[in-house]
PDB file of C-alpha atoms in Angstrom:
ATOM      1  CA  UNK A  18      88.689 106.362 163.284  1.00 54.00           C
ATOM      2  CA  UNK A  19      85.255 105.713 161.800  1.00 69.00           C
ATOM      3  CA  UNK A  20      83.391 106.579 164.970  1.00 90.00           C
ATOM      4  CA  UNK A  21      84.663 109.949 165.458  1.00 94.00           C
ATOM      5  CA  UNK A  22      81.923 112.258 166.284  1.00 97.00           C
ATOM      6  CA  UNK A  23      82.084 115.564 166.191  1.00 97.00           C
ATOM      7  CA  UNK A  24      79.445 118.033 169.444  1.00 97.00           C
ATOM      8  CA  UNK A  25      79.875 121.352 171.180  1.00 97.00           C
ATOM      9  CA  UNK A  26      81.873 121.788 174.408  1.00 98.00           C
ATOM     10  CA  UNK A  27      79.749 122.920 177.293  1.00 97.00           C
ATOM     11  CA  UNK A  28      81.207 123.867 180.464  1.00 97.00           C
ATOM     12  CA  UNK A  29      81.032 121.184 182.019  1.00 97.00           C
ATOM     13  CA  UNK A  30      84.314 120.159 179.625  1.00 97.00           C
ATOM     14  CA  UNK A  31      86.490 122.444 180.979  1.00 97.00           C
ATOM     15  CA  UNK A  32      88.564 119.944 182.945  1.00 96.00           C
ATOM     16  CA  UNK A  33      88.972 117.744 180.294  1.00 96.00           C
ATOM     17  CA  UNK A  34      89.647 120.228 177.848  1.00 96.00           C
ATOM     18  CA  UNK A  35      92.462 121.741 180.143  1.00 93.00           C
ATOM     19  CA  UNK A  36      94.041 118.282 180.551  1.00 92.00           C
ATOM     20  CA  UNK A  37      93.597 117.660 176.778  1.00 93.00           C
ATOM     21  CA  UNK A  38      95.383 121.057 175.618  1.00 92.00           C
ATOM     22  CA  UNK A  39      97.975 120.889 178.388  1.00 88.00           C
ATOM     23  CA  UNK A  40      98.659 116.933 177.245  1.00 85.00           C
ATOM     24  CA  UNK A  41      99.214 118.554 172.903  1.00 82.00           C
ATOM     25  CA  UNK A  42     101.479 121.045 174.136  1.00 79.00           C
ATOM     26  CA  UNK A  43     103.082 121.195 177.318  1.00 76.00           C
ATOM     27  CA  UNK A  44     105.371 119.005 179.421  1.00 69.00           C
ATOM     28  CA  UNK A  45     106.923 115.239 179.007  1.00 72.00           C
ATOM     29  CA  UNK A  46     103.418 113.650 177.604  1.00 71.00           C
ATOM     30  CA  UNK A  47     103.572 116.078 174.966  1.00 67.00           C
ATOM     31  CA  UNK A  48     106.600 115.374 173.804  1.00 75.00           C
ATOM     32  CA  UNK A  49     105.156 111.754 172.436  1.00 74.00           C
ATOM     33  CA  UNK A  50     103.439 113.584 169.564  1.00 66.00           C
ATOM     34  CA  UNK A  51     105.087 116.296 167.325  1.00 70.00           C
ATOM     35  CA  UNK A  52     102.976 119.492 168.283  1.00 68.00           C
ATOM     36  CA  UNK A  53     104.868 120.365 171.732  1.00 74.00           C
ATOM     37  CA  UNK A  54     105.843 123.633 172.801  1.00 79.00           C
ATOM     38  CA  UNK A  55     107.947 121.980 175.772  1.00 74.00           C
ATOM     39  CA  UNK A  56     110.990 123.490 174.205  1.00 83.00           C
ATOM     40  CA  UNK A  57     109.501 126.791 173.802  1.00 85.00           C
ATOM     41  CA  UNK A  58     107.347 127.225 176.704  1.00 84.00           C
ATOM     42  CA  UNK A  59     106.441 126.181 180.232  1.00 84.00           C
ATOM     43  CA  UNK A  60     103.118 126.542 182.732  1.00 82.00           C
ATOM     44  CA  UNK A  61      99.911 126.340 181.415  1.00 80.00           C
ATOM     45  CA  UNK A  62      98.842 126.200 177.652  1.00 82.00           C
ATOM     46  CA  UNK A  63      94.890 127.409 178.363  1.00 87.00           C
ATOM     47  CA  UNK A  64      93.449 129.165 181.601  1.00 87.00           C
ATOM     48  CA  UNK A  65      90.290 127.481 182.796  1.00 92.00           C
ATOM     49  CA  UNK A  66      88.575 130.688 182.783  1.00 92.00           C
ATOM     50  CA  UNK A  67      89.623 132.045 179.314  1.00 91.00           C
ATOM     51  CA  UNK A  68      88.374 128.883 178.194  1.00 94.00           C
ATOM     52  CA  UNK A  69      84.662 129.460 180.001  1.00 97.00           C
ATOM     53  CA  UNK A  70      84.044 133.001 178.210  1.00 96.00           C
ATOM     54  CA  UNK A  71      85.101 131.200 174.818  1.00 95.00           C
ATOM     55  CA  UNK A  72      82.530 128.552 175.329  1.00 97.00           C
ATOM     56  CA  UNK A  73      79.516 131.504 176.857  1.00 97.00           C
ATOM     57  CA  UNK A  74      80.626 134.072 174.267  1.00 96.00           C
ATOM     58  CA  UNK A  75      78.508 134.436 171.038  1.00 96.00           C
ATOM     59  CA  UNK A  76      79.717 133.599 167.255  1.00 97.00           C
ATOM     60  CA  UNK A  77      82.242 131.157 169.539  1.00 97.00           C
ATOM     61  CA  UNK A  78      81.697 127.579 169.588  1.00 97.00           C
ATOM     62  CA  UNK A  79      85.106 124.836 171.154  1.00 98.00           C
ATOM     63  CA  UNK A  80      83.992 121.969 169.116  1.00 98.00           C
ATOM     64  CA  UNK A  81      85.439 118.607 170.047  1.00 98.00           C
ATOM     65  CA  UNK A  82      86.211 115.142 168.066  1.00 97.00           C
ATOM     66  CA  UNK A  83      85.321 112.357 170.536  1.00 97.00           C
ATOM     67  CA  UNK A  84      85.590 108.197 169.889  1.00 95.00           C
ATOM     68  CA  UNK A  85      82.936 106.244 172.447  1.00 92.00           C
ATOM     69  CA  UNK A  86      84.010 107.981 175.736  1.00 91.00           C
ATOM     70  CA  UNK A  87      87.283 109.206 174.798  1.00 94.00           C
ATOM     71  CA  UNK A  88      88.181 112.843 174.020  1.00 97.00           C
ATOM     72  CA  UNK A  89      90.239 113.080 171.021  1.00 97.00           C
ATOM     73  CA  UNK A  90      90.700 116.377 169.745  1.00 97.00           C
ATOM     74  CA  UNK A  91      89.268 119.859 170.456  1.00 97.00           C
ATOM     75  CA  UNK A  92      89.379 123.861 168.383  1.00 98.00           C
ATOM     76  CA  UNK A  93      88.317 126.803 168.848  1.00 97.00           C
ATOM     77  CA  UNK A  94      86.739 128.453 166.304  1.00 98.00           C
ATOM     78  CA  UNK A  95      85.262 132.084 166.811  1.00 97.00           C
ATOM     79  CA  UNK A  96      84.142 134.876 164.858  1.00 98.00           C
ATOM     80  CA  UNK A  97      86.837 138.073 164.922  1.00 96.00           C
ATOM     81  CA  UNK A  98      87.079 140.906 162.833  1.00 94.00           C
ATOM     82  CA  UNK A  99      84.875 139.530 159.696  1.00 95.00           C
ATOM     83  CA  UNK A 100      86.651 136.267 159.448  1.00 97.00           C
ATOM     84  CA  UNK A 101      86.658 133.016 161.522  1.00 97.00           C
ATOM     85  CA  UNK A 102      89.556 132.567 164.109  1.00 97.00           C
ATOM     86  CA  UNK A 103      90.865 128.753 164.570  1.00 97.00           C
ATOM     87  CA  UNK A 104      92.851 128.447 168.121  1.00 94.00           C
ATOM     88  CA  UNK A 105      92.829 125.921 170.689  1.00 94.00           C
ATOM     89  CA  UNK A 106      93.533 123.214 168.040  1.00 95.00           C
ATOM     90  CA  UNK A 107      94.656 120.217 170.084  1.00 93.00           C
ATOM     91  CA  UNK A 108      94.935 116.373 169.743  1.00 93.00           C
ATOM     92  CA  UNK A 109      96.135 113.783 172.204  1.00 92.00           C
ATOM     93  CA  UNK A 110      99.681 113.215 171.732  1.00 89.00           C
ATOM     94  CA  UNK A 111      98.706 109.517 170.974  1.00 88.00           C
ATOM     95  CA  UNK A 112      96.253 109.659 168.577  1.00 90.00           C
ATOM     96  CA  UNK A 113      98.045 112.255 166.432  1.00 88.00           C
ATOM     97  CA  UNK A 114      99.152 111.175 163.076  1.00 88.00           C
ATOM     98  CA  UNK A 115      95.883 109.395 162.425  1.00 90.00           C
ATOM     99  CA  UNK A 116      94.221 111.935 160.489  1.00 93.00           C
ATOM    100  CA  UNK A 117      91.622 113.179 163.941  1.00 95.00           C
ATOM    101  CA  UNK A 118      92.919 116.532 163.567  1.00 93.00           C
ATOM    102  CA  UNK A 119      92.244 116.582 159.878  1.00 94.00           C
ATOM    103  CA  UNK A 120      88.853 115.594 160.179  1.00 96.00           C
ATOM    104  CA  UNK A 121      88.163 117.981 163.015  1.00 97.00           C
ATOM    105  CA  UNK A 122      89.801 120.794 161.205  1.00 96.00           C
ATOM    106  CA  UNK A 123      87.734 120.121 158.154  1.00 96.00           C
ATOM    107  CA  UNK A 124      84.472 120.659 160.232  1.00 97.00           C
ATOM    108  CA  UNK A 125      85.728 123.516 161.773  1.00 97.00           C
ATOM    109  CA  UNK A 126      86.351 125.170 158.459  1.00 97.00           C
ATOM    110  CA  UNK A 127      82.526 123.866 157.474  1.00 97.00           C
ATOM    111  CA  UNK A 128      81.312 125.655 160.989  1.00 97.00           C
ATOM    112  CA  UNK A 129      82.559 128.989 160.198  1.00 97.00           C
ATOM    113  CA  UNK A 130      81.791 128.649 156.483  1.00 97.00           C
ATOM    114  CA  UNK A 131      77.928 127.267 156.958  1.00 96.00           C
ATOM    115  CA  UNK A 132      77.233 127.797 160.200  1.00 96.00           C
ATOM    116  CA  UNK A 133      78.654 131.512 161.214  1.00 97.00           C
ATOM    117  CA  UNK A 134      78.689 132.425 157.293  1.00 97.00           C
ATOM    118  CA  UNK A 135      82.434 133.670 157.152  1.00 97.00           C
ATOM    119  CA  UNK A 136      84.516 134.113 154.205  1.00 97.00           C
ATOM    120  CA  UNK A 137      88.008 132.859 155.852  1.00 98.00           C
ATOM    121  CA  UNK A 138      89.557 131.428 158.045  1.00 98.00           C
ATOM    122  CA  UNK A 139      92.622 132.973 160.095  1.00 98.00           C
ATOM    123  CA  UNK A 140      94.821 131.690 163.092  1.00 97.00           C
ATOM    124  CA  UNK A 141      98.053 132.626 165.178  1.00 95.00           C
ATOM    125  CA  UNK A 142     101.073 130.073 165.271  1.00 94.00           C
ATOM    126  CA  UNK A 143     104.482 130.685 166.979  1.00 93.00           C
ATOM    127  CA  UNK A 144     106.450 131.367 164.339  1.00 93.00           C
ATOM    128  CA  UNK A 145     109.569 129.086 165.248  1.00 92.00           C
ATOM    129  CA  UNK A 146     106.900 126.218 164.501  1.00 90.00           C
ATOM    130  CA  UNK A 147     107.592 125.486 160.782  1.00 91.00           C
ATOM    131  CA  UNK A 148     106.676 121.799 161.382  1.00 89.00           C
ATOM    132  CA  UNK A 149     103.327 122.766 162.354  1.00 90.00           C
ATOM    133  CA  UNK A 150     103.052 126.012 159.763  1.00 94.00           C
ATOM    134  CA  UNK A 151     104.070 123.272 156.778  1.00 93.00           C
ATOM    135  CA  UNK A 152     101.129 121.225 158.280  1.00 92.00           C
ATOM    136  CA  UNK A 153      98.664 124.255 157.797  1.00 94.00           C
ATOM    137  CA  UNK A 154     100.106 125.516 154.057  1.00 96.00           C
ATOM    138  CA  UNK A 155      99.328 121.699 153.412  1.00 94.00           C
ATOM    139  CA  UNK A 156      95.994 122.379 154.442  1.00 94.00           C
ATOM    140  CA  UNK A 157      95.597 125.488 152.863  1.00 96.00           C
ATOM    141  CA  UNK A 158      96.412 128.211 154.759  1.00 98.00           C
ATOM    142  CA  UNK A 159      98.721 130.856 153.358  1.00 98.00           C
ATOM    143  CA  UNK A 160     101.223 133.038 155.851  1.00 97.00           C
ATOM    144  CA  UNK A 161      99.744 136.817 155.738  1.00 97.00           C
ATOM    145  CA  UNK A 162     103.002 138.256 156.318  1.00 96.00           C
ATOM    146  CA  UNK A 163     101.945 139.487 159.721  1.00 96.00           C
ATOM    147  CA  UNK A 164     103.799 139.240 162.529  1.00 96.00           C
ATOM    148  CA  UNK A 165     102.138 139.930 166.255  1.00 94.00           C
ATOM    149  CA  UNK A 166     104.345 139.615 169.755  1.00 94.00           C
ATOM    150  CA  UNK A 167     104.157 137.251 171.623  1.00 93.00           C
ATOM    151  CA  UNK A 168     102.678 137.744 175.443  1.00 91.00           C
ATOM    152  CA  UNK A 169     105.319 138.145 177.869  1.00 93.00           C
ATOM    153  CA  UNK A 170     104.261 138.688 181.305  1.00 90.00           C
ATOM    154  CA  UNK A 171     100.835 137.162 180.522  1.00 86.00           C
ATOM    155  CA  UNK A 172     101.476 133.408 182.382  1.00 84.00           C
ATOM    156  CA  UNK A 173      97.584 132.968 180.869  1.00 78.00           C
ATOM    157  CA  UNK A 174      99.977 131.829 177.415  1.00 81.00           C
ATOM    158  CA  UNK A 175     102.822 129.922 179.299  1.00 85.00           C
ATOM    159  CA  UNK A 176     105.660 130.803 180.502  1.00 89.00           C
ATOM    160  CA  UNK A 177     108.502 131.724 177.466  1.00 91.00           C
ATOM    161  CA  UNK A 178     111.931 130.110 177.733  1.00 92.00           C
ATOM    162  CA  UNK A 179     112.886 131.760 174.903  1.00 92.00           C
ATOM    163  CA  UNK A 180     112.881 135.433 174.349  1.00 94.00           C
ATOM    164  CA  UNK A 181     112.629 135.788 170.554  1.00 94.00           C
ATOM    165  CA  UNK A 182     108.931 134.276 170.484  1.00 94.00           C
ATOM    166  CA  UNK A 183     106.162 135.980 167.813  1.00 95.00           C
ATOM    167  CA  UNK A 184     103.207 134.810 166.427  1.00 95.00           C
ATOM    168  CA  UNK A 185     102.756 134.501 162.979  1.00 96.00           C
ATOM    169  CA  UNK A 186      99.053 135.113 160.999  1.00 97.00           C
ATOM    170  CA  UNK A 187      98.111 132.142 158.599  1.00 97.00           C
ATOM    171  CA  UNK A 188      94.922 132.562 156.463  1.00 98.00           C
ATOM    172  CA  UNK A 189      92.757 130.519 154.240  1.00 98.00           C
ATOM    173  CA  UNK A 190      89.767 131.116 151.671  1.00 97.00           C
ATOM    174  CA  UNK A 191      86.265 129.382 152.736  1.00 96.00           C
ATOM    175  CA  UNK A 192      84.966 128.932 149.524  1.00 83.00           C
ATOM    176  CA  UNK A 193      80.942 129.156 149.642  1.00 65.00           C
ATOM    177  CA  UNK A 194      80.802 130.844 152.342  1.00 54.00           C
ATOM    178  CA  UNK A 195      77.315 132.721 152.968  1.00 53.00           C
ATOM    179  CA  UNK A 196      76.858 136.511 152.090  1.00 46.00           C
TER     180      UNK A 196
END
């Protein structure tokens, strides 16, 4: 994918990023790639207006990996408690595999580094994932050891069909990152 370019979200996005999260984790089209929560979780995967005061707060920038007209890949990346937070990380069920997200996650890591000036980088996973935990270790990240709950109630974060969901806190190092 040598044309991948990487720009901002604006709000004008918003349906497509919906439609792109929803696609990664939710439902029968997710199911074609190997990041679906259909087993784990129903309903929505991102609320349209969570998603507009990520994009209009500050130190919070949805960056997204796009080929010609086509929306590839999207992640949040936001500045919490001293440290960057990756979320939102999503790629179309069909083009995963073919290293988008790794490129894309790579310039996230670079944003918060260069661009926000933090010194790591943390996210929550679902800690039933190990597929998708392996793929972060791979990548760097280390599990914390911290365990949060998961939402329930909250159909903003899907709705569980399971009732032993948590989230687990991965974190990596962003070496040179600014004082």
């Amino acid at each position: 994918m040598d044309n991948l370019i990487f720009r901002a979200a604006t709000l004008a996005d918003i349906p497509a990023l919906v439609e792109l999260v929803t696609s990664a984790y939710r439902g029968d089209a997710s199911r074609q790639g190997w990041t679906t929560e259909a087993d784990l979780l129903d309903g929505q995967r991102i609320d349209p207006e969570v998603l507009r005061q990520d994009l209009l707060r500050p130190r919070s920038q949805v960056l997204l990996a796009v080929s010609g007209d086509r929306l590839l890949a999207c992640v949040h990346v936001a500045e919490e408690d001293g440290a960057g937070y990756l979320g939102m990380f999503s790629v179309r069920p069909d083009a995963q595999g073919g290293g988008v997200g790794k490129r894309l996650m790579t310039e996230a890591e670079r944003y918060a580094r260069e661009e926000l000036g933090l010194p790591a980088m943390r996210m929550t996973v679902i800690d039933l994932r190990e597929e998708l935990i392996a793929f972060y270790e791979r990548r760097g990240y280390r599990r914390t050891g911290i365990k949060k709950p998961f939402p329930y109630g909250d159909e903003r974060y899907g709705i569980p069909k399971r009732d032993d969901l948590r989230f687990e806190i991965l974190e990596k190092a962003l070496s040179g990152a600014a004082a």
